[in-house]
mmCIF file of C-alpha atoms in Angstrom:
data_model
loop_
_atom_site.group_PDB
_atom_site.id
_atom_site.type_symbol
_atom_site.label_atom_id
_atom_site.label_comp_id
_atom_site.label_asym_id
_atom_site.label_seq_id
_atom_site.Cartn_x
_atom_site.Cartn_y
_atom_site.Cartn_z
ATOM 1 C CA MET I 1 -37.338 -9.691 15.361
ATOM 2 C CA LYS I 2 -34.466 -9.422 17.815
ATOM 3 C CA GLN I 3 -32.657 -6.094 17.717
ATOM 4 C CA PRO I 4 -29.196 -6.541 16.138
ATOM 5 C CA HIS I 5 -26.300 -5.800 18.468
ATOM 6 C CA LEU I 6 -22.958 -4.269 17.504
ATOM 7 C CA VAL I 7 -20.026 -4.379 19.904
ATOM 8 C CA ILE I 8 -17.390 -1.773 19.111
ATOM 9 C CA ALA I 9 -13.952 -2.457 20.604
ATOM 10 C CA ALA I 10 -11.571 0.486 20.671
ATOM 11 C CA GLY I 11 -8.388 1.569 22.399
ATOM 12 C CA GLY I 12 -7.714 4.593 24.526
ATOM 13 C CA THR I 13 -6.751 7.361 22.102
ATOM 14 C CA GLY I 14 -8.797 9.828 20.115
ATOM 15 C CA GLY I 15 -7.502 8.242 16.909
ATOM 16 C CA HIS I 16 -9.336 5.030 17.805
ATOM 17 C CA MET I 17 -12.305 6.480 19.656
ATOM 18 C CA PHE I 18 -13.495 9.210 17.271
ATOM 19 C CA PRO I 19 -14.096 6.844 14.311
ATOM 20 C CA ALA I 20 -15.687 4.383 16.729
ATOM 21 C CA GLN I 21 -18.056 7.118 17.869
ATOM 22 C CA ALA I 22 -18.996 7.888 14.264
ATOM 23 C CA LEU I 23 -19.886 4.249 13.584
ATOM 24 C CA ALA I 24 -21.888 4.080 16.825
ATOM 25 C CA GLU I 25 -23.932 7.093 15.738
ATOM 26 C CA ALA I 26 -24.582 5.561 12.302
ATOM 27 C CA MET I 27 -25.657 2.170 13.668
ATOM 28 C CA LEU I 28 -28.002 3.689 16.248
ATOM 29 C CA GLU I 29 -29.754 5.495 13.414
ATOM 30 C CA LYS I 30 -30.219 2.113 11.723
ATOM 31 C CA GLY I 31 -31.932 0.731 14.804
ATOM 32 C CA TRP I 32 -29.051 -1.313 16.175
ATOM 33 C CA ARG I 33 -28.156 -1.717 19.809
ATOM 34 C CA VAL I 34 -24.541 -0.584 20.339
ATOM 35 C CA THR I 35 -22.057 -1.415 23.082
ATOM 36 C CA LEU I 36 -18.582 0.106 23.383
ATOM 37 C CA SER I 37 -15.869 -2.100 24.867
ATOM 38 C CA THR I 38 -12.845 -0.119 26.053
ATOM 39 C CA ASP I 39 -10.602 0.392 29.065
ATOM 40 C CA ALA I 40 -10.435 3.161 31.659
ATOM 41 C CA ARG I 41 -8.206 5.276 29.424
ATOM 42 C CA GLY I 42 -10.594 4.976 26.495
ATOM 43 C CA ALA I 43 -13.530 5.834 28.735
ATOM 44 C CA ARG I 44 -12.160 9.385 28.932
ATOM 45 C CA TYR I 45 -13.185 9.856 25.305
ATOM 46 C CA THR I 46 -16.764 8.640 25.677
ATOM 47 C CA GLY I 47 -18.293 12.006 26.563
ATOM 48 C CA GLY I 48 -19.319 12.578 22.950
ATOM 49 C CA PHE I 49 -20.882 9.130 22.491
ATOM 50 C CA PRO I 50 -24.692 9.042 22.353
ATOM 51 C CA ASP I 51 -26.336 8.134 25.659
ATOM 52 C CA ALA I 52 -27.860 5.059 24.010
ATOM 53 C CA VAL I 53 -24.409 3.452 23.693
ATOM 54 C CA ALA I 54 -23.675 1.074 26.583
ATOM 55 C CA ILE I 55 -20.112 1.545 27.867
ATOM 56 C CA ARG I 56 -18.326 -1.593 29.085
ATOM 57 C CA GLN I 57 -14.871 -1.197 30.616
ATOM 58 C CA VAL I 58 -12.605 -4.209 30.193
ATOM 59 C CA ALA I 59 -9.329 -5.195 31.780
ATOM 60 C CA SER I 60 -6.510 -4.372 29.389
ATOM 61 C CA ALA I 61 -2.994 -2.988 29.339
ATOM 62 C CA THR I 62 -0.251 -1.932 26.987
ATOM 63 C CA PHE I 63 3.457 -2.730 26.830
ATOM 64 C CA ALA I 64 4.137 0.941 26.108
ATOM 65 C CA ARG I 65 3.621 2.100 29.697
ATOM 66 C CA GLY I 66 4.760 1.210 33.175
ATOM 67 C CA GLY I 67 7.773 -0.559 34.604
ATOM 68 C CA LEU I 68 8.915 -4.141 34.350
ATOM 69 C CA VAL I 69 6.251 -5.519 36.714
ATOM 70 C CA ALA I 70 3.485 -3.700 34.842
ATOM 71 C CA LYS I 71 4.739 -5.083 31.530
ATOM 72 C CA LEU I 72 4.857 -8.617 32.938
ATOM 73 C CA LEU I 73 1.235 -8.265 34.033
ATOM 74 C CA VAL I 74 0.025 -7.130 30.591
ATOM 75 C CA PRO I 75 -0.751 -10.656 29.278
ATOM 76 C CA VAL I 76 -2.548 -11.505 32.528
ATOM 77 C CA ARG I 77 -4.756 -8.436 32.331
ATOM 78 C CA ILE I 78 -5.541 -9.016 28.647
ATOM 79 C CA LEU I 79 -6.411 -12.665 29.314
ATOM 80 C CA ALA I 80 -8.687 -11.622 32.155
ATOM 81 C CA GLY I 81 -10.381 -9.119 29.893
ATOM 82 C CA GLY I 82 -10.764 -11.724 27.160
ATOM 83 C CA PHE I 83 -12.327 -14.257 29.534
ATOM 84 C CA ALA I 84 -14.776 -11.643 30.829
ATOM 85 C CA ALA I 85 -15.704 -10.698 27.259
ATOM 86 C CA LEU I 86 -16.206 -14.378 26.376
ATOM 87 C CA VAL I 87 -18.612 -14.884 29.268
ATOM 88 C CA ARG I 88 -20.476 -11.682 28.384
ATOM 89 C CA PHE I 89 -20.804 -12.702 24.729
ATOM 90 C CA ILE I 90 -22.146 -16.134 25.678
ATOM 91 C CA VAL I 91 -24.869 -14.446 27.733
ATOM 92 C CA ASP I 92 -25.491 -11.612 25.263
ATOM 93 C CA ARG I 93 -24.148 -12.695 21.879
ATOM 94 C CA PRO I 94 -23.300 -9.800 19.557
ATOM 95 C CA THR I 95 -24.414 -9.772 15.940
ATOM 96 C CA VAL I 96 -21.123 -8.221 14.831
ATOM 97 C CA VAL I 97 -17.941 -7.093 16.596
ATOM 98 C CA ALA I 98 -15.945 -4.203 15.108
ATOM 99 C CA GLY I 99 -12.424 -3.468 16.357
ATOM 100 C CA PHE I 100 -10.754 -0.088 15.928
ATOM 101 C CA GLY I 101 -7.308 -0.944 17.240
ATOM 102 C CA GLY I 102 -5.453 -0.493 20.495
ATOM 103 C CA TYR I 103 -4.827 -3.069 23.201
ATOM 104 C CA PRO I 104 -8.302 -2.610 24.766
ATOM 105 C CA SER I 105 -9.826 -4.024 21.567
ATOM 106 C CA ILE I 106 -8.138 -7.406 22.107
ATOM 107 C CA PRO I 107 -10.624 -8.932 24.612
ATOM 108 C CA ALA I 108 -13.728 -8.373 22.465
ATOM 109 C CA LEU I 109 -12.047 -9.411 19.196
ATOM 110 C CA ALA I 110 -10.551 -12.524 20.796
ATOM 111 C CA ALA I 111 -13.920 -13.508 22.258
ATOM 112 C CA ALA I 112 -15.604 -12.929 18.895
ATOM 113 C CA TRP I 113 -12.987 -15.117 17.184
ATOM 114 C CA ALA I 114 -13.455 -17.895 19.753
ATOM 115 C CA LEU I 115 -17.253 -17.856 19.340
ATOM 116 C CA ARG I 116 -17.123 -17.322 15.555
ATOM 117 C CA VAL I 117 -19.078 -14.105 15.821
ATOM 118 C CA PRO I 118 -18.804 -12.047 12.578
ATOM 119 C CA ARG I 119 -15.989 -9.576 13.123
ATOM 120 C CA MET I 120 -14.109 -6.831 11.354
ATOM 121 C CA ILE I 121 -11.379 -4.328 12.038
ATOM 122 C CA HIS I 122 -10.993 -0.753 10.911
ATOM 123 C CA GLU I 123 -7.477 0.616 10.495
ATOM 124 C CA GLN I 124 -7.298 4.398 10.547
ATOM 125 C CA ASN I 125 -3.663 4.724 9.483
ATOM 126 C CA GLY I 126 -1.723 3.858 6.345
ATOM 127 C CA VAL I 127 0.130 1.170 8.329
ATOM 128 C CA LEU I 128 -1.598 -1.438 10.475
ATOM 129 C CA GLY I 129 -1.291 -0.964 14.204
ATOM 130 C CA ARG I 130 0.084 -3.819 16.297
ATOM 131 C CA VAL I 131 -3.274 -5.193 17.401
ATOM 132 C CA ASN I 132 -4.920 -4.876 14.002
ATOM 133 C CA ALA I 133 -1.903 -6.593 12.438
ATOM 134 C CA VAL I 134 -2.481 -9.579 14.736
ATOM 135 C CA PHE I 135 -6.180 -9.823 13.888
ATOM 136 C CA ALA I 136 -6.000 -8.959 10.157
ATOM 137 C CA ARG I 137 -6.037 -12.676 9.199
ATOM 138 C CA ARG I 138 -8.587 -13.551 11.880
ATOM 139 C CA VAL I 139 -11.476 -11.291 10.892
ATOM 140 C CA ASP I 140 -14.061 -11.356 8.118
ATOM 141 C CA ALA I 141 -13.276 -7.878 6.772
ATOM 142 C CA VAL I 142 -10.528 -5.259 6.996
ATOM 143 C CA ALA I 143 -11.743 -1.695 6.467
ATOM 144 C CA CYS I 144 -9.090 0.905 5.649
ATOM 145 C CA GLY I 145 -9.340 4.576 6.493
ATOM 146 C CA THR I 146 -6.189 5.608 4.616
ATOM 147 C CA TRP I 147 -5.491 4.385 1.104
ATOM 148 C CA PRO I 148 -3.399 2.584 0.265
ATOM 149 C CA THR I 149 -2.863 0.754 3.555
ATOM 150 C CA ASP I 150 0.107 -1.585 3.970
ATOM 151 C CA LEU I 151 -1.564 -4.980 4.572
ATOM 152 C CA PRO I 152 -0.146 -8.484 5.155
ATOM 153 C CA GLU I 153 0.188 -10.650 2.064
ATOM 154 C CA GLY I 154 -3.123 -12.297 1.190
ATOM 155 C CA VAL I 155 -5.243 -9.855 3.192
ATOM 156 C CA GLU I 156 -7.585 -7.687 1.143
ATOM 157 C CA GLY I 157 -8.715 -4.325 2.440
ATOM 158 C CA LEU I 158 -11.791 -2.265 1.644
ATOM 159 C CA HIS I 159 -11.289 1.501 1.412
ATOM 160 C CA THR I 160 -14.046 3.009 3.532
ATOM 161 C CA GLY I 161 -12.246 6.161 4.608
ATOM 162 C CA ASN I 162 -12.062 7.326 8.203
ATOM 163 C CA PRO I 163 -15.462 8.078 9.743
ATOM 164 C CA VAL I 164 -15.748 11.507 11.294
ATOM 165 C CA ARG I 165 -17.998 12.559 14.137
ATOM 166 C CA GLY I 166 -21.392 14.100 13.546
ATOM 167 C CA THR I 167 -20.070 17.449 14.747
ATOM 168 C CA ILE I 168 -17.507 17.354 11.917
ATOM 169 C CA LEU I 169 -20.116 16.322 9.335
ATOM 170 C CA LYS I 170 -22.222 19.331 10.260
ATOM 171 C CA ARG I 171 -19.282 21.477 9.123
ATOM 172 C CA ALA I 172 -18.485 19.410 6.002
ATOM 173 C CA GLY I 173 -17.472 21.664 3.130
ATOM 174 C CA ALA I 174 -17.875 24.767 5.311
ATOM 175 C CA SER I 175 -17.492 27.998 3.376
ATOM 176 C CA TYR I 176 -13.952 29.349 3.362
ATOM 177 C CA ILE I 177 -12.850 32.950 3.623
ATOM 178 C CA SER I 178 -9.532 33.215 1.822
ATOM 179 C CA PRO I 179 -6.662 34.938 3.637
ATOM 180 C CA GLY I 180 -6.242 38.665 3.159
ATOM 181 C CA ASP I 181 -6.204 41.939 5.036
ATOM 182 C CA ILE I 182 -8.915 40.632 7.341
ATOM 183 C CA PRO I 183 -9.077 38.950 10.763
ATOM 184 C CA MET I 184 -7.693 35.426 10.296
ATOM 185 C CA SER I 185 -7.561 32.309 12.431
ATOM 186 C CA ILE I 186 -4.928 29.597 12.777
ATOM 187 C CA LEU I 187 -5.775 26.320 14.515
ATOM 188 C CA VAL I 188 -2.881 24.350 16.033
ATOM 189 C CA ILE I 189 -3.737 20.803 17.133
ATOM 190 C CA GLY I 190 -1.375 18.103 18.311
ATOM 191 C CA GLY I 191 -3.546 15.049 18.753
ATOM 192 C CA SER I 192 -4.105 13.000 21.880
ATOM 193 C CA GLN I 193 -0.386 12.172 22.138
ATOM 194 C CA GLY I 194 0.405 15.810 22.813
ATOM 195 C CA ALA I 195 2.785 17.840 20.697
ATOM 196 C CA ARG I 196 5.603 19.471 22.608
ATOM 197 C CA ILE I 197 7.432 20.269 19.390
ATOM 198 C CA LEU I 198 4.476 22.329 18.160
ATOM 199 C CA SER I 199 4.557 24.274 21.417
ATOM 200 C CA ASP I 200 8.302 24.760 20.940
ATOM 201 C CA VAL I 201 8.147 25.947 17.339
ATOM 202 C CA VAL I 202 4.747 27.332 16.326
ATOM 203 C CA PRO I 203 4.530 30.405 18.614
ATOM 204 C CA GLU I 204 8.029 31.544 17.615
ATOM 205 C CA ALA I 205 7.268 30.918 13.943
ATOM 206 C CA ILE I 206 4.150 33.068 14.179
ATOM 207 C CA GLY I 207 6.148 35.697 16.064
ATOM 208 C CA ARG I 208 8.485 35.980 13.049
ATOM 209 C CA LEU I 209 5.649 36.914 10.681
ATOM 210 C CA PRO I 210 5.465 40.541 9.508
ATOM 211 C CA GLY I 211 3.767 42.896 11.951
ATOM 212 C CA PRO I 212 0.789 43.794 9.702
ATOM 213 C CA LEU I 213 0.015 40.082 9.216
ATOM 214 C CA ARG I 214 0.344 39.299 12.923
ATOM 215 C CA ALA I 215 -2.048 42.142 13.679
ATOM 216 C CA ASN I 216 -4.779 40.236 11.804
ATOM 217 C CA LEU I 217 -4.156 36.873 13.460
ATOM 218 C CA ARG I 218 -5.757 34.987 16.295
ATOM 219 C CA VAL I 219 -4.649 31.492 17.273
ATOM 220 C CA SER I 220 -6.245 28.460 18.913
ATOM 221 C CA HIS I 221 -3.394 26.265 20.153
ATOM 222 C CA GLN I 222 -3.677 22.861 21.795
ATOM 223 C CA ALA I 223 -0.831 22.424 24.288
ATOM 224 C CA ARG I 224 -0.083 20.028 27.093
ATOM 225 C CA ASP I 225 -0.540 21.267 30.652
ATOM 226 C CA GLU I 226 3.192 21.501 31.281
ATOM 227 C CA ASP I 227 3.705 23.613 28.145
ATOM 228 C CA MET I 228 0.830 26.049 28.530
ATOM 229 C CA ALA I 229 2.551 28.820 30.484
ATOM 230 C CA ARG I 230 5.444 29.234 28.053
ATOM 231 C CA VAL I 231 3.166 28.965 24.999
ATOM 232 C CA ILE I 232 0.914 31.711 26.352
ATOM 233 C CA ALA I 233 3.978 33.837 27.133
ATOM 234 C CA ALA I 234 5.332 33.340 23.593
ATOM 235 C CA TYR I 235 2.096 34.501 21.988
ATOM 236 C CA ASP I 236 1.925 37.467 24.364
ATOM 237 C CA LYS I 237 5.459 38.415 23.319
ATOM 238 C CA ALA I 238 4.425 38.160 19.659
ATOM 239 C CA GLU I 239 1.355 40.305 20.428
ATOM 240 C CA VAL I 240 -0.929 37.691 18.883
ATOM 241 C CA PRO I 241 -4.219 36.871 20.660
ATOM 242 C CA ALA I 242 -4.197 33.160 21.438
ATOM 243 C CA GLU I 243 -6.425 30.718 23.258
ATOM 244 C CA VAL I 244 -4.257 27.919 24.621
ATOM 245 C CA LYS I 245 -5.836 24.773 26.078
ATOM 246 C CA PRO I 246 -4.890 21.104 26.560
ATOM 247 C CA PHE I 247 -8.043 20.059 24.711
ATOM 248 C CA PHE I 248 -10.654 21.853 22.626
ATOM 249 C CA ASP I 249 -14.128 20.335 22.689
ATOM 250 C CA ASP I 250 -15.213 22.570 19.807
ATOM 251 C CA VAL I 251 -12.539 21.704 17.231
ATOM 252 C CA PRO I 252 -15.055 21.444 14.348
ATOM 253 C CA GLY I 253 -16.142 25.062 14.805
ATOM 254 C CA ARG I 254 -12.595 26.328 15.210
ATOM 255 C CA MET I 255 -11.451 24.410 12.136
ATOM 256 C CA ALA I 256 -14.337 25.754 10.066
ATOM 257 C CA GLU I 257 -13.367 29.307 11.045
ATOM 258 C CA ALA I 258 -9.641 28.813 10.366
ATOM 259 C CA GLN I 259 -7.748 30.026 7.341
ATOM 260 C CA LEU I 260 -4.979 27.530 8.154
ATOM 261 C CA VAL I 261 -4.583 24.387 10.263
ATOM 262 C CA ILE I 262 -1.203 23.336 11.676
ATOM 263 C CA SER I 263 -1.464 19.777 12.877
ATOM 264 C CA ARG I 264 -0.018 16.377 13.484
ATOM 265 C CA SER I 265 -1.140 13.955 10.790
ATOM 266 C CA GLY I 266 -3.057 11.512 12.915
ATOM 267 C CA ALA I 267 -5.710 9.723 10.879
ATOM 268 C CA SER I 268 -8.654 11.475 12.539
ATOM 269 C CA SER I 269 -7.080 14.903 12.139
ATOM 270 C CA VAL I 270 -6.402 14.274 8.440
ATOM 271 C CA ALA I 271 -9.989 13.073 7.953
ATOM 272 C CA ASP I 272 -11.408 16.126 9.730
ATOM 273 C CA ILE I 273 -9.255 18.511 7.678
ATOM 274 C CA SER I 274 -10.339 16.770 4.466
ATOM 275 C CA VAL I 275 -14.067 16.714 5.222
ATOM 276 C CA ILE I 276 -14.254 20.330 6.390
ATOM 277 C CA GLY I 277 -11.724 21.363 3.730
ATOM 278 C CA ARG I 278 -8.882 23.521 5.005
ATOM 279 C CA PRO I 279 -5.299 24.275 3.930
ATOM 280 C CA SER I 280 -2.922 22.627 6.351
ATOM 281 C CA ILE I 281 0.684 22.268 7.393
ATOM 282 C CA LEU I 282 1.225 18.728 8.656
ATOM 283 C CA ILE I 283 4.039 17.686 10.982
ATOM 284 C CA PRO I 284 3.995 13.864 11.355
ATOM 285 C CA TYR I 285 4.795 12.465 14.787
ATOM 286 C CA ALA I 286 8.308 11.109 14.283
ATOM 287 C CA ALA I 287 7.930 8.360 16.894
ATOM 288 C CA ALA I 288 4.704 6.989 15.407
ATOM 289 C CA THR I 289 4.861 3.245 14.794
ATOM 290 C CA ALA I 290 6.210 2.484 11.300
ATOM 291 C CA ASP I 291 6.069 6.217 10.559
ATOM 292 C CA HIS I 292 2.348 5.843 9.913
ATOM 293 C CA GLN I 293 1.624 9.563 10.283
ATOM 294 C CA THR I 294 3.742 10.294 7.200
ATOM 295 C CA ALA I 295 1.670 7.688 5.345
ATOM 296 C CA ASN I 296 -1.510 9.364 6.604
ATOM 297 C CA ALA I 297 -0.430 12.742 5.234
ATOM 298 C CA ARG I 298 0.485 11.443 1.788
ATOM 299 C CA GLY I 299 -2.967 11.843 0.249
ATOM 300 C CA LEU I 300 -3.330 15.523 1.160
ATOM 301 C CA VAL I 301 0.274 16.320 0.289
ATOM 302 C CA ASN I 302 0.122 14.601 -3.113
ATOM 303 C CA ALA I 303 -3.126 16.459 -3.853
ATOM 304 C CA ASP I 304 -1.443 19.822 -3.129
ATOM 305 C CA ALA I 305 -3.816 20.344 -0.232
ATOM 306 C CA ALA I 306 -1.182 20.334 2.503
ATOM 307 C CA VAL I 307 2.473 21.085 3.177
ATOM 308 C CA LEU I 308 4.402 18.357 4.999
ATOM 309 C CA ILE I 309 7.314 19.248 7.263
ATOM 310 C CA PRO I 310 9.123 16.310 8.912
ATOM 311 C CA GLU I 311 10.046 16.860 12.546
ATOM 312 C CA SER I 312 13.714 16.660 11.570
ATOM 313 C CA ALA I 313 13.261 19.700 9.311
ATOM 314 C CA LEU I 314 10.940 21.695 11.563
ATOM 315 C CA ASP I 315 12.254 24.977 12.915
ATOM 316 C CA PRO I 316 10.666 28.407 13.474
ATOM 317 C CA GLY I 317 12.192 29.910 10.336
ATOM 318 C CA SER I 318 11.020 27.266 7.849
ATOM 319 C CA LEU I 319 7.579 27.035 9.430
ATOM 320 C CA SER I 320 7.183 30.810 9.395
ATOM 321 C CA GLU I 321 7.985 30.841 5.667
ATOM 322 C CA GLN I 322 5.304 28.245 4.952
ATOM 323 C CA ILE I 323 2.695 30.087 7.025
ATOM 324 C CA LEU I 324 3.557 33.332 5.248
ATOM 325 C CA ALA I 325 3.323 31.693 1.811
ATOM 326 C CA ILE I 326 -0.193 30.396 2.485
ATOM 327 C CA LEU I 327 -1.621 33.436 4.264
ATOM 328 C CA THR I 328 -0.336 35.894 1.660
ATOM 329 C CA ASN I 329 -1.564 33.917 -1.356
ATOM 330 C CA PRO I 330 -5.362 33.756 -1.208
ATOM 331 C CA GLY I 331 -5.668 31.974 -4.557
ATOM 332 C CA ALA I 332 -3.311 29.195 -3.550
ATOM 333 C CA ALA I 333 -5.017 28.862 -0.156
ATOM 334 C CA ALA I 334 -8.404 28.523 -1.842
ATOM 335 C CA ARG I 335 -7.035 25.825 -4.165
ATOM 336 C CA MET I 336 -5.581 23.960 -1.188
ATOM 337 C CA ARG I 337 -9.002 24.049 0.413
ATOM 338 C CA GLU I 338 -10.665 22.639 -2.725
ATOM 339 C CA ASN I 339 -8.009 19.950 -3.043
ATOM 340 C CA ALA I 340 -8.524 18.940 0.579
ATOM 341 C CA LEU I 341 -12.265 18.586 0.020
ATOM 342 C CA ALA I 342 -11.605 16.332 -2.969
ATOM 343 C CA GLN I 343 -9.728 13.961 -0.636
ATOM 344 C CA GLY I 344 -12.488 13.834 1.959
ATOM 345 C CA ILE I 345 -14.893 10.913 2.354
ATOM 346 C CA PRO I 346 -17.790 12.394 4.338
ATOM 347 C CA ASP I 347 -19.856 9.210 3.999
ATOM 348 C CA ALA I 348 -17.147 6.984 5.515
ATOM 349 C CA ALA I 349 -19.355 6.130 8.489
ATOM 350 C CA ASP I 350 -22.138 5.041 6.123
ATOM 351 C CA ARG I 351 -19.690 2.866 4.181
ATOM 352 C CA LEU I 352 -18.534 1.270 7.417
ATOM 353 C CA ALA I 353 -22.117 0.792 8.601
ATOM 354 C CA ALA I 354 -22.962 -0.942 5.320
ATOM 355 C CA LEU I 355 -20.053 -3.321 5.878
ATOM 356 C CA VAL I 356 -21.380 -4.157 9.366
ATOM 357 C CA GLU I 357 -24.788 -4.942 7.879
ATOM 358 C CA GLN I 358 -23.210 -7.146 5.201
ATOM 359 C CA LEU I 359 -21.457 -9.176 7.883
ATOM 360 C CA ALA I 360 -24.726 -9.503 9.788
ATOM 361 C CA GLU I 361 -26.474 -10.770 6.648
ATOM 362 C CA LYS I 362 -23.777 -13.391 6.076
ATOM 363 C CA ARG I 363 -24.294 -14.644 9.597
ATOM 364 C CA THR I 364 -28.011 -15.118 9.041
#
């Protein structure tokens, strides 16, 4: 019997690539051949993909970057990528194509639509991204990571949850040491878009905490290259040990050790926080399309697992008060952790893999 072949099409951000990686891992375990179709930007996130996954870079572009000439060339590059994908699929026809959003997913999804290959999309956020919105009526299934997801009229979604990487699953439900007069960790993560506002506000907010509490703290803070020097200086001034990096490749371990996570509410971050189970303060990215990060945070906030602070209300004083309230109330912190776990869907990758297999069965 011919080995079934899944093509995963994903754009160039961690929010698209991390769930794609989780599905790739699940399908390899089921004996499928897996190919990832992405662009050069997405290829930066492929280091964690299993070696068995074939990486295919496609021509793509986005209207969000570049000048006028670059924007005019976007349709040309996408068409070129789509034609190349069409030729590739004719030679090596996939069993199923799964899109995870982002402009680099267009060529593979368009080719799958043209050849009537079974196809699906997975939307991580509570609001469909631009590309997924275009394909929502042109695929056989729409899997939703956040529930409810705002879908076009007549389109039905299936709540699968957001798949998390194997490294996150290994820490699922990790034991939690409640805050107290002990060494404590805070993890500050801003997502692949960067988070200048977190670099502006978080170090000063931590610096305002009472001295005895600060003496017990250590911080892991993700900051963009251009912000690192001043963030390090701010923590030094506050006399709080801090490791500041543009990217942590061991986030699961740091999150499992943390008493508190301060984060953007990107879909992958929310899923990771839920599966590992940690109290969190979420600051949605104000410029996110259709304010989808606020929608992403709603589940944790409504479950009393997280505190939401809109960017418009974020300042060092208010953030410091929220940090203090969590780290000086061990009972409440423990309940937040339990509530976060209740929101997690650790088998999301298995649910998504089952959907892929159902589409394959329909084809046969």
